[in-house]
XYZ file of N, CA and C in Angstrom:
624
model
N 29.459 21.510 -30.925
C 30.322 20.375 -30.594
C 29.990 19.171 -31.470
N 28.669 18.098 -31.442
C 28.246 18.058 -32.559
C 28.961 17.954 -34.251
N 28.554 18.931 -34.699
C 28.920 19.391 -35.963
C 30.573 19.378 -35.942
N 31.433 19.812 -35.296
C 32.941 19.114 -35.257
C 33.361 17.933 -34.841
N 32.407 17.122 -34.573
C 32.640 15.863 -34.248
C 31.943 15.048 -35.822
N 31.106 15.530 -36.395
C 31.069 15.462 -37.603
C 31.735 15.384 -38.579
N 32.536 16.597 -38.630
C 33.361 16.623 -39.431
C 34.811 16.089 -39.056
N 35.100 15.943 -38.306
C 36.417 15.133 -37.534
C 35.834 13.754 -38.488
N 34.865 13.293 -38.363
C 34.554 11.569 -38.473
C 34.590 11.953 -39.568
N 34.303 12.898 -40.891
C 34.676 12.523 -42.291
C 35.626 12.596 -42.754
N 36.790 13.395 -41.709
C 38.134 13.628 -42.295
C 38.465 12.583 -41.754
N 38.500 12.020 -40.752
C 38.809 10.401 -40.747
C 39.108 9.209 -41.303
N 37.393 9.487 -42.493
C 37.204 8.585 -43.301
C 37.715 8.444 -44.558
N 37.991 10.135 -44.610
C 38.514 10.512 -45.561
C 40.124 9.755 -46.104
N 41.085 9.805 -44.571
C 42.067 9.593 -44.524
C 42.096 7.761 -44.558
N 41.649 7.749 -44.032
C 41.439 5.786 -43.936
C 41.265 5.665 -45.482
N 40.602 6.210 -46.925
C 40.470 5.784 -47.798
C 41.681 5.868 -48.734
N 42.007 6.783 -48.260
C 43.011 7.140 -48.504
C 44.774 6.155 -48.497
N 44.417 5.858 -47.373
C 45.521 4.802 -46.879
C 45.268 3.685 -47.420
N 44.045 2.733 -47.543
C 43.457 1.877 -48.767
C 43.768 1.915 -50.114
N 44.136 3.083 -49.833
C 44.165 3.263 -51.699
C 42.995 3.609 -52.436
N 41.690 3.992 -51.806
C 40.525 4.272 -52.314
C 40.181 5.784 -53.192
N 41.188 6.124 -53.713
C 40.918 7.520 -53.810
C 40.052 7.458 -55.145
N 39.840 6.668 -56.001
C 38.652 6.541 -57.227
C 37.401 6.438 -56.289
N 37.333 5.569 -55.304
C 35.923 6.131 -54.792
C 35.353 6.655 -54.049
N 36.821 7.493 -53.026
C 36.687 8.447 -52.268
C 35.474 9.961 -52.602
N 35.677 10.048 -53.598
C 35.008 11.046 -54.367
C 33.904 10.881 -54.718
N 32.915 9.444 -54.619
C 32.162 9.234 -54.890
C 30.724 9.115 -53.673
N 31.268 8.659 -52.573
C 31.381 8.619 -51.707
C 31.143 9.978 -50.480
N 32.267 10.395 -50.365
C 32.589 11.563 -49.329
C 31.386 12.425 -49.275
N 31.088 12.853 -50.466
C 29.868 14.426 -50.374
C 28.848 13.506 -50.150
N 28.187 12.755 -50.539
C 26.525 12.296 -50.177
C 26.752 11.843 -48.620
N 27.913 10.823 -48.205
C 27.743 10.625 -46.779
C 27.757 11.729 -45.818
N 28.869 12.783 -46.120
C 28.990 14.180 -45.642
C 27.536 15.140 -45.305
N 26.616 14.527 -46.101
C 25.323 15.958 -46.817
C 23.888 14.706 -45.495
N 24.510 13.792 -45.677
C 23.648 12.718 -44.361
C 23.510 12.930 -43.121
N 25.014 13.012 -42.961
C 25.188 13.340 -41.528
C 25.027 14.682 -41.310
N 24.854 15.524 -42.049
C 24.480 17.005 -41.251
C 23.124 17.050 -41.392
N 22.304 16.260 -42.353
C 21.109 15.851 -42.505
C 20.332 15.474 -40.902
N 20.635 14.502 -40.646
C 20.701 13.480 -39.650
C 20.767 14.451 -38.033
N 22.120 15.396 -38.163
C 22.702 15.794 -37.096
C 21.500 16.948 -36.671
N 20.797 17.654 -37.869
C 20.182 18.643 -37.668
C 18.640 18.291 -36.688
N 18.370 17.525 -37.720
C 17.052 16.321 -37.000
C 16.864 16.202 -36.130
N 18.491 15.292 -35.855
C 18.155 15.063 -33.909
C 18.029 16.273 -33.199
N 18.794 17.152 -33.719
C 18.791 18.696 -33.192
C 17.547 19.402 -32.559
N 16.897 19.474 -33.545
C 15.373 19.925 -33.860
C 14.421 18.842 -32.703
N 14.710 17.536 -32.802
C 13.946 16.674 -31.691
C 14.769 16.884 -30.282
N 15.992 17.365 -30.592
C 16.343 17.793 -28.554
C 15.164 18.399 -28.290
N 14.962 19.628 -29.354
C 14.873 20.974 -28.342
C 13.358 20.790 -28.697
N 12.451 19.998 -29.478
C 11.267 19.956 -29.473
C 10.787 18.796 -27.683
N 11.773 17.853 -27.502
C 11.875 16.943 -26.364
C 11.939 18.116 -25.107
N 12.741 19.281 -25.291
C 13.081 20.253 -24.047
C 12.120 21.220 -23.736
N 11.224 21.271 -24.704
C 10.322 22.253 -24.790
C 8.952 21.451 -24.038
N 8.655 20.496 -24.386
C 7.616 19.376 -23.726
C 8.137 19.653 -22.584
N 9.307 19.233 -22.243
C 9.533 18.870 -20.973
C 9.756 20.018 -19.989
N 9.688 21.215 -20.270
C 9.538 22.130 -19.952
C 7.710 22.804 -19.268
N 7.343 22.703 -20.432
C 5.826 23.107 -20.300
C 5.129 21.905 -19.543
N 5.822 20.402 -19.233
C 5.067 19.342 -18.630
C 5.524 19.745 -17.033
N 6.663 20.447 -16.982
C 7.297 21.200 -15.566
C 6.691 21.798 -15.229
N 5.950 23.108 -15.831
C 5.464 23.981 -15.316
C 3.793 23.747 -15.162
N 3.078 22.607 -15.676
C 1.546 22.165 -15.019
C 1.972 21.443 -14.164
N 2.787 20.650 -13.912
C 3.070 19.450 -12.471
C 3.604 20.893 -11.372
N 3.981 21.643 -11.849
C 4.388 22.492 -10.681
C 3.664 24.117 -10.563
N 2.615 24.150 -10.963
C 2.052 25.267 -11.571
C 1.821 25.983 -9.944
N 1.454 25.299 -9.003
C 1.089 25.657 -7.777
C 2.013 25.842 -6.675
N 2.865 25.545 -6.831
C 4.448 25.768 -6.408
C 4.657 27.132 -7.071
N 4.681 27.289 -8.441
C 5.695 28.058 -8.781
C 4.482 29.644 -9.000
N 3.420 29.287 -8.821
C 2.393 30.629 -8.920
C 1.542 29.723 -8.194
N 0.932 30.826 -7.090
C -0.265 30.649 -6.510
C -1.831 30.582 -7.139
N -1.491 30.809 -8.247
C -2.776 30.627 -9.215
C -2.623 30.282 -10.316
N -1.332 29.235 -10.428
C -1.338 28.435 -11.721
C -0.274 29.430 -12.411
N 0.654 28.919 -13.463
C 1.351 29.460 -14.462
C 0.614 30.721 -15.097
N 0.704 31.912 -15.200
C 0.878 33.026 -15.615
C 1.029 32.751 -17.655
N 0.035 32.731 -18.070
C -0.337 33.055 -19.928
C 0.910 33.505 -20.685
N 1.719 34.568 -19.802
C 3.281 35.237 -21.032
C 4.348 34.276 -20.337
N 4.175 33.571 -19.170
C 5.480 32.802 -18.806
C 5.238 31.424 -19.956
N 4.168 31.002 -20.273
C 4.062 29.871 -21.173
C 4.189 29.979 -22.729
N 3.860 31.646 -22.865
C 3.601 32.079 -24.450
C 5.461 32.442 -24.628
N 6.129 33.198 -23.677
C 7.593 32.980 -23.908
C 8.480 31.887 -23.779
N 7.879 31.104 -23.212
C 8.346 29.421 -23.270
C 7.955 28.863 -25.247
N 6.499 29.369 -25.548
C 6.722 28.590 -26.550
C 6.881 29.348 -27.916
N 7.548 30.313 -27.700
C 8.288 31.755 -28.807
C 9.485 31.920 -28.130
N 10.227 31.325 -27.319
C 11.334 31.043 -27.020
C 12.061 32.573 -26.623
N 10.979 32.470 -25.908
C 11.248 34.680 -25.105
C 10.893 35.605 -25.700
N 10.948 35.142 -27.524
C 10.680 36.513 -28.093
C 9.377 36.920 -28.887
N 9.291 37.889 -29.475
C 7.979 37.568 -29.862
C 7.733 37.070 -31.555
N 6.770 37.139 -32.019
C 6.160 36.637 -33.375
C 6.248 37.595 -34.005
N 6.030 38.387 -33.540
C 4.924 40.065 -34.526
C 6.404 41.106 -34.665
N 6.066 41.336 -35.674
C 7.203 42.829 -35.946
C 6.628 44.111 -36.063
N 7.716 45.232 -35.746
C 6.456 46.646 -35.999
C 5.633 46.766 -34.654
N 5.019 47.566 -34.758
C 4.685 48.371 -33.659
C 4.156 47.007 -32.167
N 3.436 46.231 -33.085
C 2.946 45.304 -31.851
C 4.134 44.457 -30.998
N 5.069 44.144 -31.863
C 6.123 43.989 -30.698
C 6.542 44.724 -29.735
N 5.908 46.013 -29.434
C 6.293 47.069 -28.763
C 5.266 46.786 -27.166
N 4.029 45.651 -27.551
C 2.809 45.772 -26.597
C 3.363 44.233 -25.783
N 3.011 44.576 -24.786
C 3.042 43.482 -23.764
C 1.955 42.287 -23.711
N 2.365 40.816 -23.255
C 1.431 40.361 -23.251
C 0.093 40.582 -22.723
N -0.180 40.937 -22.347
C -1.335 41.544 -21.865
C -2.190 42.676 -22.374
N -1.026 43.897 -23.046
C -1.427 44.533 -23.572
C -1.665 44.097 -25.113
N -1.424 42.840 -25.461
C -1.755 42.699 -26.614
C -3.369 42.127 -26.789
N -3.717 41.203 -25.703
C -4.825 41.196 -25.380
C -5.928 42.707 -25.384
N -5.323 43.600 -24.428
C -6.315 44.187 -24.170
C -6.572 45.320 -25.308
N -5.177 45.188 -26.744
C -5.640 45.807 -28.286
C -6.468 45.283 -28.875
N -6.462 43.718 -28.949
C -7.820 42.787 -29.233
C -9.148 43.835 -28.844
N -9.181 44.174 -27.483
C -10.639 44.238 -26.740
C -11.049 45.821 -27.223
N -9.929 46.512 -27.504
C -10.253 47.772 -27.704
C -10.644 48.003 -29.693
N -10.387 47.062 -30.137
C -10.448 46.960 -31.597
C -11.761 46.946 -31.772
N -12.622 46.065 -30.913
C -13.591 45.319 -30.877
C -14.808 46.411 -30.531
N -14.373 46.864 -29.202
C -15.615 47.731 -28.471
C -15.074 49.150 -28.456
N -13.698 49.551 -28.701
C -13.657 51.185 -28.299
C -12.853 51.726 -29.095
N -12.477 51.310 -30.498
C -11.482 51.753 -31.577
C -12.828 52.582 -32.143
N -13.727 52.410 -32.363
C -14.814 52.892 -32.947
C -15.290 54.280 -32.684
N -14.516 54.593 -31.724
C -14.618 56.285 -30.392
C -13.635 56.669 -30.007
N -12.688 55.727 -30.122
C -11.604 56.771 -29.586
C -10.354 56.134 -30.582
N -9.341 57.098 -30.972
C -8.405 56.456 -31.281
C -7.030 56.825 -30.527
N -6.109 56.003 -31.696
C -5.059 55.678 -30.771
C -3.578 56.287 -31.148
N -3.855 57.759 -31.914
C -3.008 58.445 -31.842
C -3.320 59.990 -31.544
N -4.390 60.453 -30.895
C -4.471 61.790 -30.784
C -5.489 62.157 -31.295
N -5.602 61.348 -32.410
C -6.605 61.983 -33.456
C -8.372 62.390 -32.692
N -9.095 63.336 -33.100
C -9.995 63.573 -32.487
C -11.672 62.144 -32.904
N -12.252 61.762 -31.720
C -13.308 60.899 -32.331
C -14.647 61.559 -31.526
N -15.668 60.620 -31.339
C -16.706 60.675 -30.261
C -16.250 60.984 -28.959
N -15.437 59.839 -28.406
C -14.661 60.228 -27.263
C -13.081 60.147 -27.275
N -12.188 60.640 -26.247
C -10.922 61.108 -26.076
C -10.080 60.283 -26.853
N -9.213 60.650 -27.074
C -7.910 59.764 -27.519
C -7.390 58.455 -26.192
N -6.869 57.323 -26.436
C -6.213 56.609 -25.909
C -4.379 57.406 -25.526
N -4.348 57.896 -26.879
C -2.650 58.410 -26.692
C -3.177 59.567 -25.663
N -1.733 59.007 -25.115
C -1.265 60.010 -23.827
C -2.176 60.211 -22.794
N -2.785 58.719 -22.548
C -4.167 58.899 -21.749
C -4.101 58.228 -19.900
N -3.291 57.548 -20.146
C -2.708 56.515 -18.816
C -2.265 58.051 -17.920
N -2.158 57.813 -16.711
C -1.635 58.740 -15.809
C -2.073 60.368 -16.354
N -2.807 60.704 -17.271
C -2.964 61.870 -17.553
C -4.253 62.779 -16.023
N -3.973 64.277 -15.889
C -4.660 64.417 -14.832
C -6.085 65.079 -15.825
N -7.207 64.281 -16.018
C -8.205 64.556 -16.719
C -9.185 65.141 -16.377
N -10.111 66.754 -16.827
C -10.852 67.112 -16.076
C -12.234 66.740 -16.971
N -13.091 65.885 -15.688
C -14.425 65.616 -16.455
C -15.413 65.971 -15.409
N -16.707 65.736 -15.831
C -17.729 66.143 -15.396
C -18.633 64.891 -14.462
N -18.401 65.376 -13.128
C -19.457 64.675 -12.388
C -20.817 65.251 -11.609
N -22.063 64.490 -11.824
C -22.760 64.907 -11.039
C -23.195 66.785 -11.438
N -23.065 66.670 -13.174
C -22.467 68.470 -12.902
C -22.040 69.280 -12.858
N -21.010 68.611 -11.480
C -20.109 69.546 -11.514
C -18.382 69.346 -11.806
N -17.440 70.400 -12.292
C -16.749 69.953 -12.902
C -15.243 69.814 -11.772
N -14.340 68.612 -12.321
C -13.696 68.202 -11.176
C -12.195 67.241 -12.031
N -11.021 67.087 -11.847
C -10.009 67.112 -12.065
C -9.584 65.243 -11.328
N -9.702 64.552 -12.411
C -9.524 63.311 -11.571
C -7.964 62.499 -12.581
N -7.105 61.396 -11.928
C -5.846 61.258 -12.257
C -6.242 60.238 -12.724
N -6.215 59.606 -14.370
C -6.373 58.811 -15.401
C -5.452 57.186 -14.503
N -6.178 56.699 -13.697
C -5.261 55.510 -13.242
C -6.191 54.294 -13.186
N -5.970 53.076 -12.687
C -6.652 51.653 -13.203
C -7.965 51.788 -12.552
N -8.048 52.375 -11.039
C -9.816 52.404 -10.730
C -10.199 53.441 -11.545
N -9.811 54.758 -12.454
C -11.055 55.546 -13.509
C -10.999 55.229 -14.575
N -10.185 53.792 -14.794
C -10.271 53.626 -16.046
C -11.391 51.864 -15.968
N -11.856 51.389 -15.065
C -12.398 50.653 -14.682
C -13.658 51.301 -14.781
N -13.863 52.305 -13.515
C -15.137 52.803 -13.123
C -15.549 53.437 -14.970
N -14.496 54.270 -15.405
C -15.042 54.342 -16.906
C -15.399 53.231 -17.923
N -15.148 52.216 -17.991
C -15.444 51.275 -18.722
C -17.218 51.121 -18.055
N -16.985 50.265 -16.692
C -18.370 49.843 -16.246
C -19.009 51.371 -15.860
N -19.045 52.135 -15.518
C -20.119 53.143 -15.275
C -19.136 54.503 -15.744
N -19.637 54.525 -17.385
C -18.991 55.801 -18.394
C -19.261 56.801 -18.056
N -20.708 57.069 -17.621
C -21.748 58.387 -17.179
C -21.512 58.920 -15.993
N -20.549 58.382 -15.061
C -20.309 58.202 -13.763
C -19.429 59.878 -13.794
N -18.511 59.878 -14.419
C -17.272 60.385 -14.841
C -17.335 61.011 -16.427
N -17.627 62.205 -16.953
C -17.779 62.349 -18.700
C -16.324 63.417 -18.775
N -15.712 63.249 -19.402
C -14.916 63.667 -19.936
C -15.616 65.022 -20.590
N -14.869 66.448 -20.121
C -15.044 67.668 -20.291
C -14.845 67.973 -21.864
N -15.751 68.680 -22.399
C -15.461 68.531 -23.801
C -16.457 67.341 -24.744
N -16.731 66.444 -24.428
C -17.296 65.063 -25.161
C -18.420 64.676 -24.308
N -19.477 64.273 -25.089
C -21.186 63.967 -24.853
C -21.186 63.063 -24.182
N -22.020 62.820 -23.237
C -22.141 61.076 -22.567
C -22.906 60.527 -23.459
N -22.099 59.636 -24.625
C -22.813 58.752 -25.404
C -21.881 57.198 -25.481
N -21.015 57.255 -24.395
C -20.797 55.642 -24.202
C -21.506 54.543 -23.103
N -21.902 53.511 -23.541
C -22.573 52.793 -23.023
C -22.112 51.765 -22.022
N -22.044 51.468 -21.136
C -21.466 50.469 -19.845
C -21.003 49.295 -21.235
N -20.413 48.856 -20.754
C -19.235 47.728 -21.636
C -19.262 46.482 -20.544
N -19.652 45.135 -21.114
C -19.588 44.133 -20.257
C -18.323 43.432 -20.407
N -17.091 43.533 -19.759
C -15.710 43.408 -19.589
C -15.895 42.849 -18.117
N -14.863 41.609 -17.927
C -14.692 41.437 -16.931
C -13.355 41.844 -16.227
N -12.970 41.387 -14.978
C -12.515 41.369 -14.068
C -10.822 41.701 -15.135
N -10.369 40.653 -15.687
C -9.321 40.440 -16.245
C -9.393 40.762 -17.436
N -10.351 41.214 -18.143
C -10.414 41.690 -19.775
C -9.922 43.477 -19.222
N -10.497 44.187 -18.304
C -10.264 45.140 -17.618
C -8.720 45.472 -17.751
N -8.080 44.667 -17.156
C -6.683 44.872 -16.463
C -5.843 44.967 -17.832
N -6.284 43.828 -18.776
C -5.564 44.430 -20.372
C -5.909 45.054 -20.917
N -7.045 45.794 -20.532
C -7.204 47.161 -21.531
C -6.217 48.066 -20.690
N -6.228 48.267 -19.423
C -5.079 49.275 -18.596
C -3.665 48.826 -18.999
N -3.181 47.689 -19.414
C -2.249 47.413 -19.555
C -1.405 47.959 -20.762
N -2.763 48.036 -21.939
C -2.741 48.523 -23.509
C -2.424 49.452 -23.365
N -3.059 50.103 -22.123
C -3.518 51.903 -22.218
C -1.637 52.287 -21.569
N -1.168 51.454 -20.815
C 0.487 51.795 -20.333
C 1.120 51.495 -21.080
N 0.791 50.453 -22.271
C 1.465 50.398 -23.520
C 1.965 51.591 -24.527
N 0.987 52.020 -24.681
C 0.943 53.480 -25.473
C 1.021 54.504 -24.886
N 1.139 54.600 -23.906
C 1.636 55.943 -23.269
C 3.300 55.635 -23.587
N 3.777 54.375 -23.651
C 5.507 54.290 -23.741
C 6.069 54.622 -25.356
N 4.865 54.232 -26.163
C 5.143 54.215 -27.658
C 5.053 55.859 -28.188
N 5.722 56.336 -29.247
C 6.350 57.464 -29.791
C 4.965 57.641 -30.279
N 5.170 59.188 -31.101
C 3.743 59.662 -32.159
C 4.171 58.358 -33.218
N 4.928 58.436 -33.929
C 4.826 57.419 -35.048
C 4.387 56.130 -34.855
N 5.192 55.643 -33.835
C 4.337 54.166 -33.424
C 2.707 54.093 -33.366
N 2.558 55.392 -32.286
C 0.742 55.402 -32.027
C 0.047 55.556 -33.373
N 0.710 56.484 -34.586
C 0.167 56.474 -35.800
C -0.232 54.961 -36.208
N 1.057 53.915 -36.110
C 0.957 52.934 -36.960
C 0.336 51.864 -36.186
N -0.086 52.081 -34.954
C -0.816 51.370 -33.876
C -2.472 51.444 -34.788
N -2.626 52.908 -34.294
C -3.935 53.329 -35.248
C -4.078 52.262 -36.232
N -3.378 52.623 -37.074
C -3.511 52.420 -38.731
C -3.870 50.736 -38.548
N -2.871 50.086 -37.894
C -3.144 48.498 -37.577
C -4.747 48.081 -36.845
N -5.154 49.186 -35.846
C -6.748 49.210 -35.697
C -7.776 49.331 -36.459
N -7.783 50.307 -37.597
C -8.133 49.972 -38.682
C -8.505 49.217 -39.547
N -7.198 48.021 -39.555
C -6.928 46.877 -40.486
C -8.709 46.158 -40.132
């Protein structure tokens, strides 16, 4: 709306010079004032929505306790300030906030043992690992347990607890907390949704 109200006001001016008799300096004139105002128009543009965006994120700390019982939620503020969508192209746009976190944590402490397309390491693959019914070794003896957020917890903090049939108990308790936890499960439902090729290029980005 704007921008045709723009241009309405130069054909305006246009015509008024016209009626003057200005047409030697109509031409001189018209394009630089023309190239201003969309100059100008864009600017303010850019300061609405930088003004809407403040005023947005100043909404959601004055009301953080209203609107979540424990304060604004990390992806409701990170899609407020990526404007819903994300940054990253390629496979990581595929991971959730959370699960992008919990690729951070696995880069760090468990890319090193397991990877993240199948491929064989120290210990199991990540792909196709969420909800899988996994038979490992307890106590001994051997026993059939369903890959979900408490064995993937109890595996992080007590590895030896639970060994995966097939692979040595040579992982060590991992000091992860409470919420570093929940994005590694989150990662781990990430990639169970992503294709072989994606998990390839997931890999390959662990690597990096």
């Amino acid at each position: 709306f704007g921008m045709l109200l723009l241009v309405a006001l130069i054909y305006a001016l246009s015509v008024i010079s016209g009626l003057f008799h200005l047409e030697e300096t109509k031409g001189k004139w018209i394009v630089p004032f023309a190239f201003l105002c969309v100059v100008f128009y864009l600017l303010g543009d850019q300061t609405a929505r930088a003004t809407a965006l403040r005023e947005q994120i100043l909404y959601l700390k004055d009301h953080a306790k209203t609107l979540h019982p424990g304060g604004v939620p990390e992806e409701v503020v990170e899609k407020i300030l990526h404007g819903g969508g994300s940054t990253e192209g390629g496979v990581l746009s595929k991971l959730s906030f959370k699960g992008k976190k919990g690729f951070q944590i696995v880069i760090a402490k468990c890319y090193q043992c397991h990877s993240l397309d199948g491929s064989k390491k120290v210990g199991p693959s990540f792909a196709g690992l969420w909800n899988k019914m996994e038979k490992v070794v307890t106590k001994g003896k051997e026993r059939t347990v369903k890959v979900d957020a408490g064995y993937i917890k109890k595996s992080i903090l007590t590895p030896s607890a639970d060994v995966v049939k097939g692979f040595p108990p040579a992982m060590p308790p991992q000091n992860l907390n409470d919420k570093e936890i929940q994005n590694v499960i989150e990662f781990l439902k990430d990639v169970q949704k992503l294709s072989k090729e994606e998990q390839k290029e997931l890999d390959s980005k662990a690597k990096q």
